[in-house]
Structures are given as C-alpha cells and as structure tokens.
Short mmCIF file of C-alpha atoms in Angstrom, two decimals:
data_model
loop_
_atom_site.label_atom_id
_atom_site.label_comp_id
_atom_site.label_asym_id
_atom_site.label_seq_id
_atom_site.Cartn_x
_atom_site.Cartn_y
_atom_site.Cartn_z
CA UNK M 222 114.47 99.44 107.96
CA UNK M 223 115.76 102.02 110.52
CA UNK M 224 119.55 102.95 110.02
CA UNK M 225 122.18 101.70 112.88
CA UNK M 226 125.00 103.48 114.16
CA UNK M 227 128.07 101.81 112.42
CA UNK M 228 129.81 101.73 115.81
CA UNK M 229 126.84 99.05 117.13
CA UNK M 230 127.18 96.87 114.19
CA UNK M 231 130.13 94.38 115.57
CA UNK M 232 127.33 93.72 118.22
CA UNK M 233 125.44 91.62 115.28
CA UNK M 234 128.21 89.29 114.14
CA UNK M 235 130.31 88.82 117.84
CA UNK M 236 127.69 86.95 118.83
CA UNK M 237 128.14 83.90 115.97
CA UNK M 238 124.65 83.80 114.44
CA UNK M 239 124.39 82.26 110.79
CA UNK M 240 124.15 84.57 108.34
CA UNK M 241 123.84 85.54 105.01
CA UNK M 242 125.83 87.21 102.62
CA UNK M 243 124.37 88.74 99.13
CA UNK M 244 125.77 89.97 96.50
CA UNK M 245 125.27 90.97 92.78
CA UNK M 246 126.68 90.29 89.88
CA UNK M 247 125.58 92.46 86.85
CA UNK M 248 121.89 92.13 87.14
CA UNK M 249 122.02 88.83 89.17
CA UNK M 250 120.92 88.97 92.94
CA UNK M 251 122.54 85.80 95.03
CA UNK M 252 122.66 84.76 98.65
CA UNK M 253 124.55 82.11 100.39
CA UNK M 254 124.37 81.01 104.20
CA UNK M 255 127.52 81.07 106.16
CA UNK M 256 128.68 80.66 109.74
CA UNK M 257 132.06 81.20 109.35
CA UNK M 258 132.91 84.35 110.24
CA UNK M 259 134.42 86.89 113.43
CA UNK M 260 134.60 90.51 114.10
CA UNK M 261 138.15 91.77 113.54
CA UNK M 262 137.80 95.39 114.98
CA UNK M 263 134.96 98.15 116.42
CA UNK M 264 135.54 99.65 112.92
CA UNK M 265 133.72 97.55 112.50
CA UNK M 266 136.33 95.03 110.07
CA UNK M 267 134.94 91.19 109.74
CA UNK M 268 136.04 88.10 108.40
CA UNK M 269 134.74 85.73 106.34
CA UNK M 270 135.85 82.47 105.37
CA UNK M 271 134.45 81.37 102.08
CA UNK M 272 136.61 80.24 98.69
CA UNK M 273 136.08 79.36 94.85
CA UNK M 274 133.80 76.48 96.07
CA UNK M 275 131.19 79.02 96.81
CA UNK M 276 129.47 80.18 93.70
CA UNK M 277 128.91 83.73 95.71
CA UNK M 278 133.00 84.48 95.81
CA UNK M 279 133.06 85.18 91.93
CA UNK M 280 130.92 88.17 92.75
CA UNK M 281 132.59 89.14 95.72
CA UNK M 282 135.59 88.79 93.82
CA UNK M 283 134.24 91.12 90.79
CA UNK M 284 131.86 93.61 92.80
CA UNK M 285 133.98 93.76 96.03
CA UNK M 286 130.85 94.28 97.73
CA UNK M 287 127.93 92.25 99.91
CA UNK M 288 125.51 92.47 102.26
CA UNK M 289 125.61 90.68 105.45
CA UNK M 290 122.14 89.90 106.89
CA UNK M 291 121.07 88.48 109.94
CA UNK M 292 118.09 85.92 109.96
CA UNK M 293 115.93 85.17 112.89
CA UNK M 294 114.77 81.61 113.52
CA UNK M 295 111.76 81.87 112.00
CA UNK M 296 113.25 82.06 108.61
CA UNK M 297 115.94 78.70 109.28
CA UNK M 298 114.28 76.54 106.95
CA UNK M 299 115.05 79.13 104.49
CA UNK M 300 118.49 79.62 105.58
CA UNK M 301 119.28 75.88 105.04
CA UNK M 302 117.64 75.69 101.66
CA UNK M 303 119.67 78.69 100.90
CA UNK M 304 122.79 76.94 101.69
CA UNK M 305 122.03 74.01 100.29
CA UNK M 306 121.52 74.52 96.70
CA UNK M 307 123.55 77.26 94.42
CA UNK M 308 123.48 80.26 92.36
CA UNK M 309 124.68 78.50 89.16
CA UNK M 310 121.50 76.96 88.50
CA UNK M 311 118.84 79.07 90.78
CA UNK M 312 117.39 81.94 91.12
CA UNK M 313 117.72 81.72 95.61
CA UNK M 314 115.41 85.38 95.89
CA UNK M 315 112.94 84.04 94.33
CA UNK M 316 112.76 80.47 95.16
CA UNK M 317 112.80 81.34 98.92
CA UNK M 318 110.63 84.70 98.16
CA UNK M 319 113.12 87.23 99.63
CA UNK M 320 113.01 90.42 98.62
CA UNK M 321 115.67 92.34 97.66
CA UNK M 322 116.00 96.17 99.21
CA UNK M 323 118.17 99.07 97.61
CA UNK M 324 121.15 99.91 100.10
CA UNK M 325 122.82 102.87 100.03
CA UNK M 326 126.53 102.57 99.34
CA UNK M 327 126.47 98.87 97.69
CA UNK M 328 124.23 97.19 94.30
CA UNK M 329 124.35 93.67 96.39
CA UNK M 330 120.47 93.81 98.06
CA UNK M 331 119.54 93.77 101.61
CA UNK M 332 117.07 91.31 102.43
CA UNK M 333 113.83 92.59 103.77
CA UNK M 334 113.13 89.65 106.07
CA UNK M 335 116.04 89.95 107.95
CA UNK M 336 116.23 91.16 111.56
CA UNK M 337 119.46 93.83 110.18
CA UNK M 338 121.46 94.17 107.15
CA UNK M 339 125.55 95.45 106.80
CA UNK M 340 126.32 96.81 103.91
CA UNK M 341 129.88 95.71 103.48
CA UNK M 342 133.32 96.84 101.42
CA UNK M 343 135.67 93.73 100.63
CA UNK M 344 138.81 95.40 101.99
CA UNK M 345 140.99 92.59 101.15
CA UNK M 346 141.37 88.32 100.15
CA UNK M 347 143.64 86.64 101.70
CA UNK M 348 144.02 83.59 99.17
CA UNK M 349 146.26 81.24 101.28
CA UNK M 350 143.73 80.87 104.16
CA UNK M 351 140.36 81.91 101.92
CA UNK M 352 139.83 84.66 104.49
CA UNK M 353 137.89 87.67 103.23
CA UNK M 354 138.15 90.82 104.71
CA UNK M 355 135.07 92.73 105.18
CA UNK M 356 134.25 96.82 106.10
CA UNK M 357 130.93 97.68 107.40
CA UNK M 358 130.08 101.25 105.42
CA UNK M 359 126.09 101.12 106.32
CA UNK M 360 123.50 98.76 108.41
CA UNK M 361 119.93 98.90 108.78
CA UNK M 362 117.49 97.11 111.02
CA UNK M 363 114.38 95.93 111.59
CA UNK M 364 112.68 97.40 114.96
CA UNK M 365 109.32 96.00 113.86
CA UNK M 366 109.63 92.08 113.48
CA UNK M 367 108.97 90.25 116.46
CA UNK M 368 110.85 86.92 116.48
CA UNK M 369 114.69 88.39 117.38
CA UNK M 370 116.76 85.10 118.11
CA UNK M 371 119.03 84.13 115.80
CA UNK M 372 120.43 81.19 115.21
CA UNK M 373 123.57 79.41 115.86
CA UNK M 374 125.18 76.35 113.49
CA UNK M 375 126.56 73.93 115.25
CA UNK M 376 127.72 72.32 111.81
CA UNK M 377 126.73 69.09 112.13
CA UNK M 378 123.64 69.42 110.99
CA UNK M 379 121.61 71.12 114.21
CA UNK M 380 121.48 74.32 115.06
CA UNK M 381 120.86 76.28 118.59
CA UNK M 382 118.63 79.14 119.12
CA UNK M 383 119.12 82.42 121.17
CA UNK M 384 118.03 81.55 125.14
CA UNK M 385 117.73 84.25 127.26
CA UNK M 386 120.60 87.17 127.88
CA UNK M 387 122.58 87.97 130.82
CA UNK M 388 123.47 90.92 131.79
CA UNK M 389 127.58 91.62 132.53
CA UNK M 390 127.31 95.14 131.68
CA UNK M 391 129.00 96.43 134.98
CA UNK M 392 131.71 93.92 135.56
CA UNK M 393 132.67 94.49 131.88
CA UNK M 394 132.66 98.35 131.40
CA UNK M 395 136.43 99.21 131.38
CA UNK M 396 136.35 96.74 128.37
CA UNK M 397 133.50 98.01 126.33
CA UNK M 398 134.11 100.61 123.65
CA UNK M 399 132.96 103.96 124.01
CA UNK M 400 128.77 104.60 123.80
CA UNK M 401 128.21 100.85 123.47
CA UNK A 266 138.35 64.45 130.01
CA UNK A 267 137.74 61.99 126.85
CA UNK A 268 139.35 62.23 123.70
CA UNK A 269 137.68 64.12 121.28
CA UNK A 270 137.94 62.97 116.94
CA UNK A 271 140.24 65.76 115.44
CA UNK A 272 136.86 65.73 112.44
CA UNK A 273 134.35 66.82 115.09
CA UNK A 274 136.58 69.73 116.68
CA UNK A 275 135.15 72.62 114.24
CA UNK A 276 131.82 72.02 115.74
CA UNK A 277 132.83 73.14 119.25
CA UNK A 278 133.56 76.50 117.57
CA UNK A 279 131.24 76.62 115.00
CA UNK A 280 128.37 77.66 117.32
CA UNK A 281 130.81 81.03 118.39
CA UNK A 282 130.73 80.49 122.02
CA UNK A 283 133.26 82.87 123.91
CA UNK A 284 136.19 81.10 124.34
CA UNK A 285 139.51 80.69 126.65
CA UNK A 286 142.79 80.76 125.10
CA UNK A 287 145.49 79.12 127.55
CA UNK A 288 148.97 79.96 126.91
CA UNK A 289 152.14 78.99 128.74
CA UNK A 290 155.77 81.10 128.59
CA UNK A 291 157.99 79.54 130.46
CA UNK A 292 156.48 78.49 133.75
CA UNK A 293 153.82 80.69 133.64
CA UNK A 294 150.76 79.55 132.62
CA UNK A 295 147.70 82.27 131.47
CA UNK A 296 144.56 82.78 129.82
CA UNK A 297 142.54 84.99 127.84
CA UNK A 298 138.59 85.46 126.65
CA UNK A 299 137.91 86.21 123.59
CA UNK A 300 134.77 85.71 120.86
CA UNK A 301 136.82 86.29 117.99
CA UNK A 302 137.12 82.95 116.74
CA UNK A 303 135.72 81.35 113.00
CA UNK A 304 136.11 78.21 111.37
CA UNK A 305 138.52 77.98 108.41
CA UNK A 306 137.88 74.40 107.78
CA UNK A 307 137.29 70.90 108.27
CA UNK A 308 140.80 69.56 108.89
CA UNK A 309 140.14 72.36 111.18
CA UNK A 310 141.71 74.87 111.37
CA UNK A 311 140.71 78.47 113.34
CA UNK A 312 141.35 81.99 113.05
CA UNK A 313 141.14 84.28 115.95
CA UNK A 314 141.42 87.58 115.98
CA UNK A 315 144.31 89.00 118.64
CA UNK A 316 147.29 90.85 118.73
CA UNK A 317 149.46 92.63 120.89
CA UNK A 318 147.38 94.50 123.18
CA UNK A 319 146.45 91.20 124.52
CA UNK A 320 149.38 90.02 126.92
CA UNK A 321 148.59 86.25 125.82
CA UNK A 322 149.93 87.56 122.31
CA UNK A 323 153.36 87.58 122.71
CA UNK A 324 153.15 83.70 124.46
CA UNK A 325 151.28 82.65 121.03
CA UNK A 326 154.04 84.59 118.94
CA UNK A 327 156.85 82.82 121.08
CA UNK A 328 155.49 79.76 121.82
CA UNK A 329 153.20 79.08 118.96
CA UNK A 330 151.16 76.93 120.60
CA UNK A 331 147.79 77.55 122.83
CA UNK A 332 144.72 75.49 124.35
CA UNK A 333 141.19 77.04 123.43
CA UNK A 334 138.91 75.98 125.98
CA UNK A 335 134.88 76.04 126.02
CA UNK A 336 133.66 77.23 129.19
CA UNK A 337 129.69 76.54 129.77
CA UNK A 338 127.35 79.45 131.28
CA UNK A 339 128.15 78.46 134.88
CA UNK A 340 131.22 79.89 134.12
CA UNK A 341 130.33 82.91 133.17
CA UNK A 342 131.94 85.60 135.77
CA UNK A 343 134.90 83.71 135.87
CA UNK A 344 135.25 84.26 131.95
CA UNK A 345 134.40 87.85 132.30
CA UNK A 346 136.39 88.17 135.12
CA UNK A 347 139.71 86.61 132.76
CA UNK A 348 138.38 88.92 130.11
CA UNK A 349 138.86 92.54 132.78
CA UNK A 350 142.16 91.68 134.21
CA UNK A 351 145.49 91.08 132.50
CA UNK A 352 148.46 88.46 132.76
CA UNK A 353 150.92 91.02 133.43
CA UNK A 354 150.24 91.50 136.78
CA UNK A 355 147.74 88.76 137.46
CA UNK A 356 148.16 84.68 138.05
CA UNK A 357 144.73 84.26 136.25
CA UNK A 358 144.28 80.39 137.16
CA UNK A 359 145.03 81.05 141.10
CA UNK A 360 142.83 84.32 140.97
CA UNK A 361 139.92 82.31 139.39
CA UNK A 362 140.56 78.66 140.68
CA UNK A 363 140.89 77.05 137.34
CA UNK A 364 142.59 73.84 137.27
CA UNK A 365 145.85 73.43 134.74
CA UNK A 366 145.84 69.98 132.94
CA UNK A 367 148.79 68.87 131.00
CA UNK A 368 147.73 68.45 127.20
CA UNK A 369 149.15 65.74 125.10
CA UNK A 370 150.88 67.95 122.20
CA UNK A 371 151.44 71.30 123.52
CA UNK A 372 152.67 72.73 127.05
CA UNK A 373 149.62 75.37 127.12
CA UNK A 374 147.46 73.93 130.31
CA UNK A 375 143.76 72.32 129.69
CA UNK A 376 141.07 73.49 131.77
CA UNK A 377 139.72 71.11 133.41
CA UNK A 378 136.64 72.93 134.64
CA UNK A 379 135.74 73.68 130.81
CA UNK A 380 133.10 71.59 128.44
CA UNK A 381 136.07 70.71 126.17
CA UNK A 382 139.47 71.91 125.17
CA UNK A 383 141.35 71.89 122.15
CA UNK A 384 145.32 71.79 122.02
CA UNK A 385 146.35 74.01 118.62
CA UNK A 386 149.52 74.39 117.08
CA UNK A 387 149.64 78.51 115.50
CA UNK A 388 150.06 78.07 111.40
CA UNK A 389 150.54 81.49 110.17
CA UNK A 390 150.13 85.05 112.12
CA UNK A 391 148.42 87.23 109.56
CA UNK A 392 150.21 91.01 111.37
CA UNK A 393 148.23 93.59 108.84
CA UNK A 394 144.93 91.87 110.54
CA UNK A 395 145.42 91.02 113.52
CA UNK A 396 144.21 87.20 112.88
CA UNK A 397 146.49 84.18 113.92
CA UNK A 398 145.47 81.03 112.18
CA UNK A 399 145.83 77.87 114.45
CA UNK A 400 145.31 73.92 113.47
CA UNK A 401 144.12 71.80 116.29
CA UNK A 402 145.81 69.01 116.96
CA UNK A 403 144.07 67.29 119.47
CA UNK A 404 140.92 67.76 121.62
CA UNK A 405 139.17 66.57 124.73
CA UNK A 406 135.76 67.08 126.27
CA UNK A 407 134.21 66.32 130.00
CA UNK A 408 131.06 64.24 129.12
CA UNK A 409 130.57 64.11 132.92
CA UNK A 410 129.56 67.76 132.87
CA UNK A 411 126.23 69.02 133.36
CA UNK A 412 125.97 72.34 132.38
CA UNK A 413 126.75 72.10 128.66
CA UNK A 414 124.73 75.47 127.54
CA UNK A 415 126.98 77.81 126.35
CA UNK A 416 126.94 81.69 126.23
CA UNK A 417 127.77 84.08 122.89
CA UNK A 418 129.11 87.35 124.04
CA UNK A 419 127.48 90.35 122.67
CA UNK A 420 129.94 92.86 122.85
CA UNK A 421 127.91 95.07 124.39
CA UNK A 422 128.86 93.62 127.87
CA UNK A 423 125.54 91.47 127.30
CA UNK A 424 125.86 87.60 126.46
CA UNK A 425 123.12 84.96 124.77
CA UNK A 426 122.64 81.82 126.63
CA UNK A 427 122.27 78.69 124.73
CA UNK A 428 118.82 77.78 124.09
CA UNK A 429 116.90 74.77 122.55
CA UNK A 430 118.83 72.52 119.60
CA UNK A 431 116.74 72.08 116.10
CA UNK A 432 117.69 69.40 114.62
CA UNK A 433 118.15 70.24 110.28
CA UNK A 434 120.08 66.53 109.57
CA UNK A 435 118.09 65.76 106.85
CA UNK A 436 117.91 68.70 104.64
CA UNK A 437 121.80 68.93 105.16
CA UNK A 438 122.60 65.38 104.63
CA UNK A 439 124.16 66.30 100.96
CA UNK A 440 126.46 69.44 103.08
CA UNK A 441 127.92 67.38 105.88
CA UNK A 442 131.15 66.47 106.09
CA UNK A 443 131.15 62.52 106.23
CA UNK A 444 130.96 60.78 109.53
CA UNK A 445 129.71 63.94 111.07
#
C-alpha cells in the first residue's frame, strides 16, 4: 500500500462507490458495507449515515475511529455478504478471508484487498439524523491491483459498475482545489 | 414526466450521480451542481452538503424548499457548465436552455430535460456542517428518455460514466426494503 496525499482523498468517496467501513473493538476486527455517505469538505470531512441498527456503530461509538475502504468489483460478492450478515454472531475477516493491515494513526484495520484505505477520526454524531462525521488523518492505496472500478448501489438490489471517464478537466479548473 | 412512488426515490440517489438542485426566490428561478448528496433513509430523506458560498443557499434557507434533478451523461457540459458560473449574475436556465416545469408541492422548477426530479421540502439545516437535510415529497421521472447512464463526478474535474448493471436481488432479498 503506497501512502496518498490527504488532499486527493475526497476524490475516492465524491464519486459514490460502496464502501466499507472497519473498525475494532478491543481485540475484535469488523466490517460493514455502506453506500450512504458524501464528502463534506477538501479537508477532507465525510459523512456517514449509519445508526444503532448497525452492529459496527457500538465501536465507532467506543473507538471513535474506522477505516473507510474502497472495493473494486471484483470483490462485490464479498461486499454483499459483508452487508448481509453481522458482527454479533461472525467473525466477517475471516469468513470473507480479508486481511486485516496495521494503519498508522487508527487500531480499526485496513483491508488489504481494497483498491485504497482512509484512515478516519469520528469528529462528531449527530444523533437526530444518525449522521456521523468523519476526518480523514491517513489513506493508502493500492497501485498494483488491476481491476479499478468500483461499484455503485443502486439499493434495490443491483448495482452499476465504473464505465469509462470523461475528461472536464479544463472547463472545470476555476472550481477545482489547488494541486488536484 | 410520470409519477415516481415516494419508496423508490432513495434509489435515484443512492447510486451518487451529480445532481441539480433547482431553487426559486421570488421569480427567479436557479440551479446548482453538486455531488454531495447521501441517503439518510427510506422514508427518504437526503443530506447534501452546501452552504453559503453557494448562491442557491440562501433560496434553500428562505424558501426551504428545492427540486434535485438527475441529469444523464448527455448532459454533461451543461451540468459542468451550471457547476462554473453563479446565479448572481447569471439566468442559468436561459444560459443553458433548460426547461422550468411547475412541480406539484414546491415552487422550485422541474427540469424537464433531466432523467427524473424530485420535489423536497428542507427538514433541518445542520450550520456547524454545512449539511441541509431535505425529505422528498414527491418525484417524477421521463421514461421516454434514452440516455439513462449517468455520470459520478470525481472531483478532480474527471467524471465516471455509468457502466453495466449486476444484478445481486437474491443475496439481498433479506436487506431490501419491501416492495423494492
């Protein structure tokens, strides 16, 4: 995993991928699959939108601390199991053989298979809307795998995969942020 | 444009397509991009992240009210186009020949060049974050349309096309919200 710049890491959750989020509790790795989330700032700030239904908010509760990470396509089948079963009763690293990576500023593991990984801060928990506020402190990537598209949940079930990328670089640089 | 059910809505923004946000102050109408959007729920409701460096802000403060409308790729240098010039000084809908449609619920315009657009009522404007929650209240989509790919910007002044659509019904039968 190759470090990247903390002012590049917005460009991994603007564009809406699922992802996932893992955390730690004690000396319990967990993961959970989300698509609800948006970039709040170049900071970069995100939020997440996840609640006492998900087993994972205890710990992000308790640690304030997670890692995003990004899955490519190739790894969906995973990514639904993973959301579709729970932490209380299994052991998700192991019954989807991830492996867990040491990050730098957080205990909750980065995931290995993943195209990148944000080591994230819970800044704040908003209760009344079950919005959690998230600060990107470190992210690493993956400049080796080969499948890069990511997927997108449409949340009915299906899901759409990266197509190809246009470029709007030009028309759009009094908007970009500086170096991006 | 057909009527869209209010239970389906979260899955046009699920996906995190960029997005229009039509406002209306006064007799002006306008309209902003932006790919700061999650789901917060079924019922739904959205957050998106804005505030007032975006002129369409203080129309969503007064008004509290907005349309977000789904453009499709064909679209796409008209949205960047709305997303590099501001309301203050520009009639975005002459400037880009979009066509105003009344909604049924809110004075903010439909689009009626867009795959679908969703008439919201604002619930709560969270100031220390910049995030204004919004409830839809009704929605339509143009079935007639073609072009139904949509794009996810980067941020990087790059954006991702839609690709193909896997379908993962079955493994997230027991996840679904019912009837969807």
């Amino acid at each position: 995993m190759r470090q990247l710049e903390i002012s590049r890491v917005f460009t991994l959750i603007e564009p809406g991928p699922v992802v996932l989020v893992a955390t730690r509790d004690g000396a319990k790795n967990n993961v959970m699959t989300i698509s609800w989330t948006m970039v709040l700032d170049f900071k970069p700030q995100f939020a997440i939108a996840t609640g006492p239904w998900n087993y994972s908010f205890s710990a992000l509760q308790k640690t304030r601390e997670c890692v995003i990470a990004i899955p490519a396509v190739d790894l969906l089948d995973r990514v639904v199991g993973i959301g579709t079963c729970s932490g209380v009763d299994t052991d998700k690293f192991a019954k989807f053989t991830l492996t867990a990576m040491p990050g730098k500023f957080v205990k909750a593991p980065l995931i290995e298979e993943c195209l990148a990984n944000i080591e994230c801060k819970v800044v704040d928990l908003i209760a009344k809307h079950s919005i959690v506020v998230l600060e990107a402190v470190a992210a690493h990537e993956n400049p080796t795998r080969r499948e890069r598209r990511t997927v997108h949940a449409v949340g009915d079930g299906t899901f759409i995969v990266d197509g190809r990328r246009l470029d709007r670089r030009k028309m759009m640089a009094s908007k970009l942020p500086k170096g991006i």
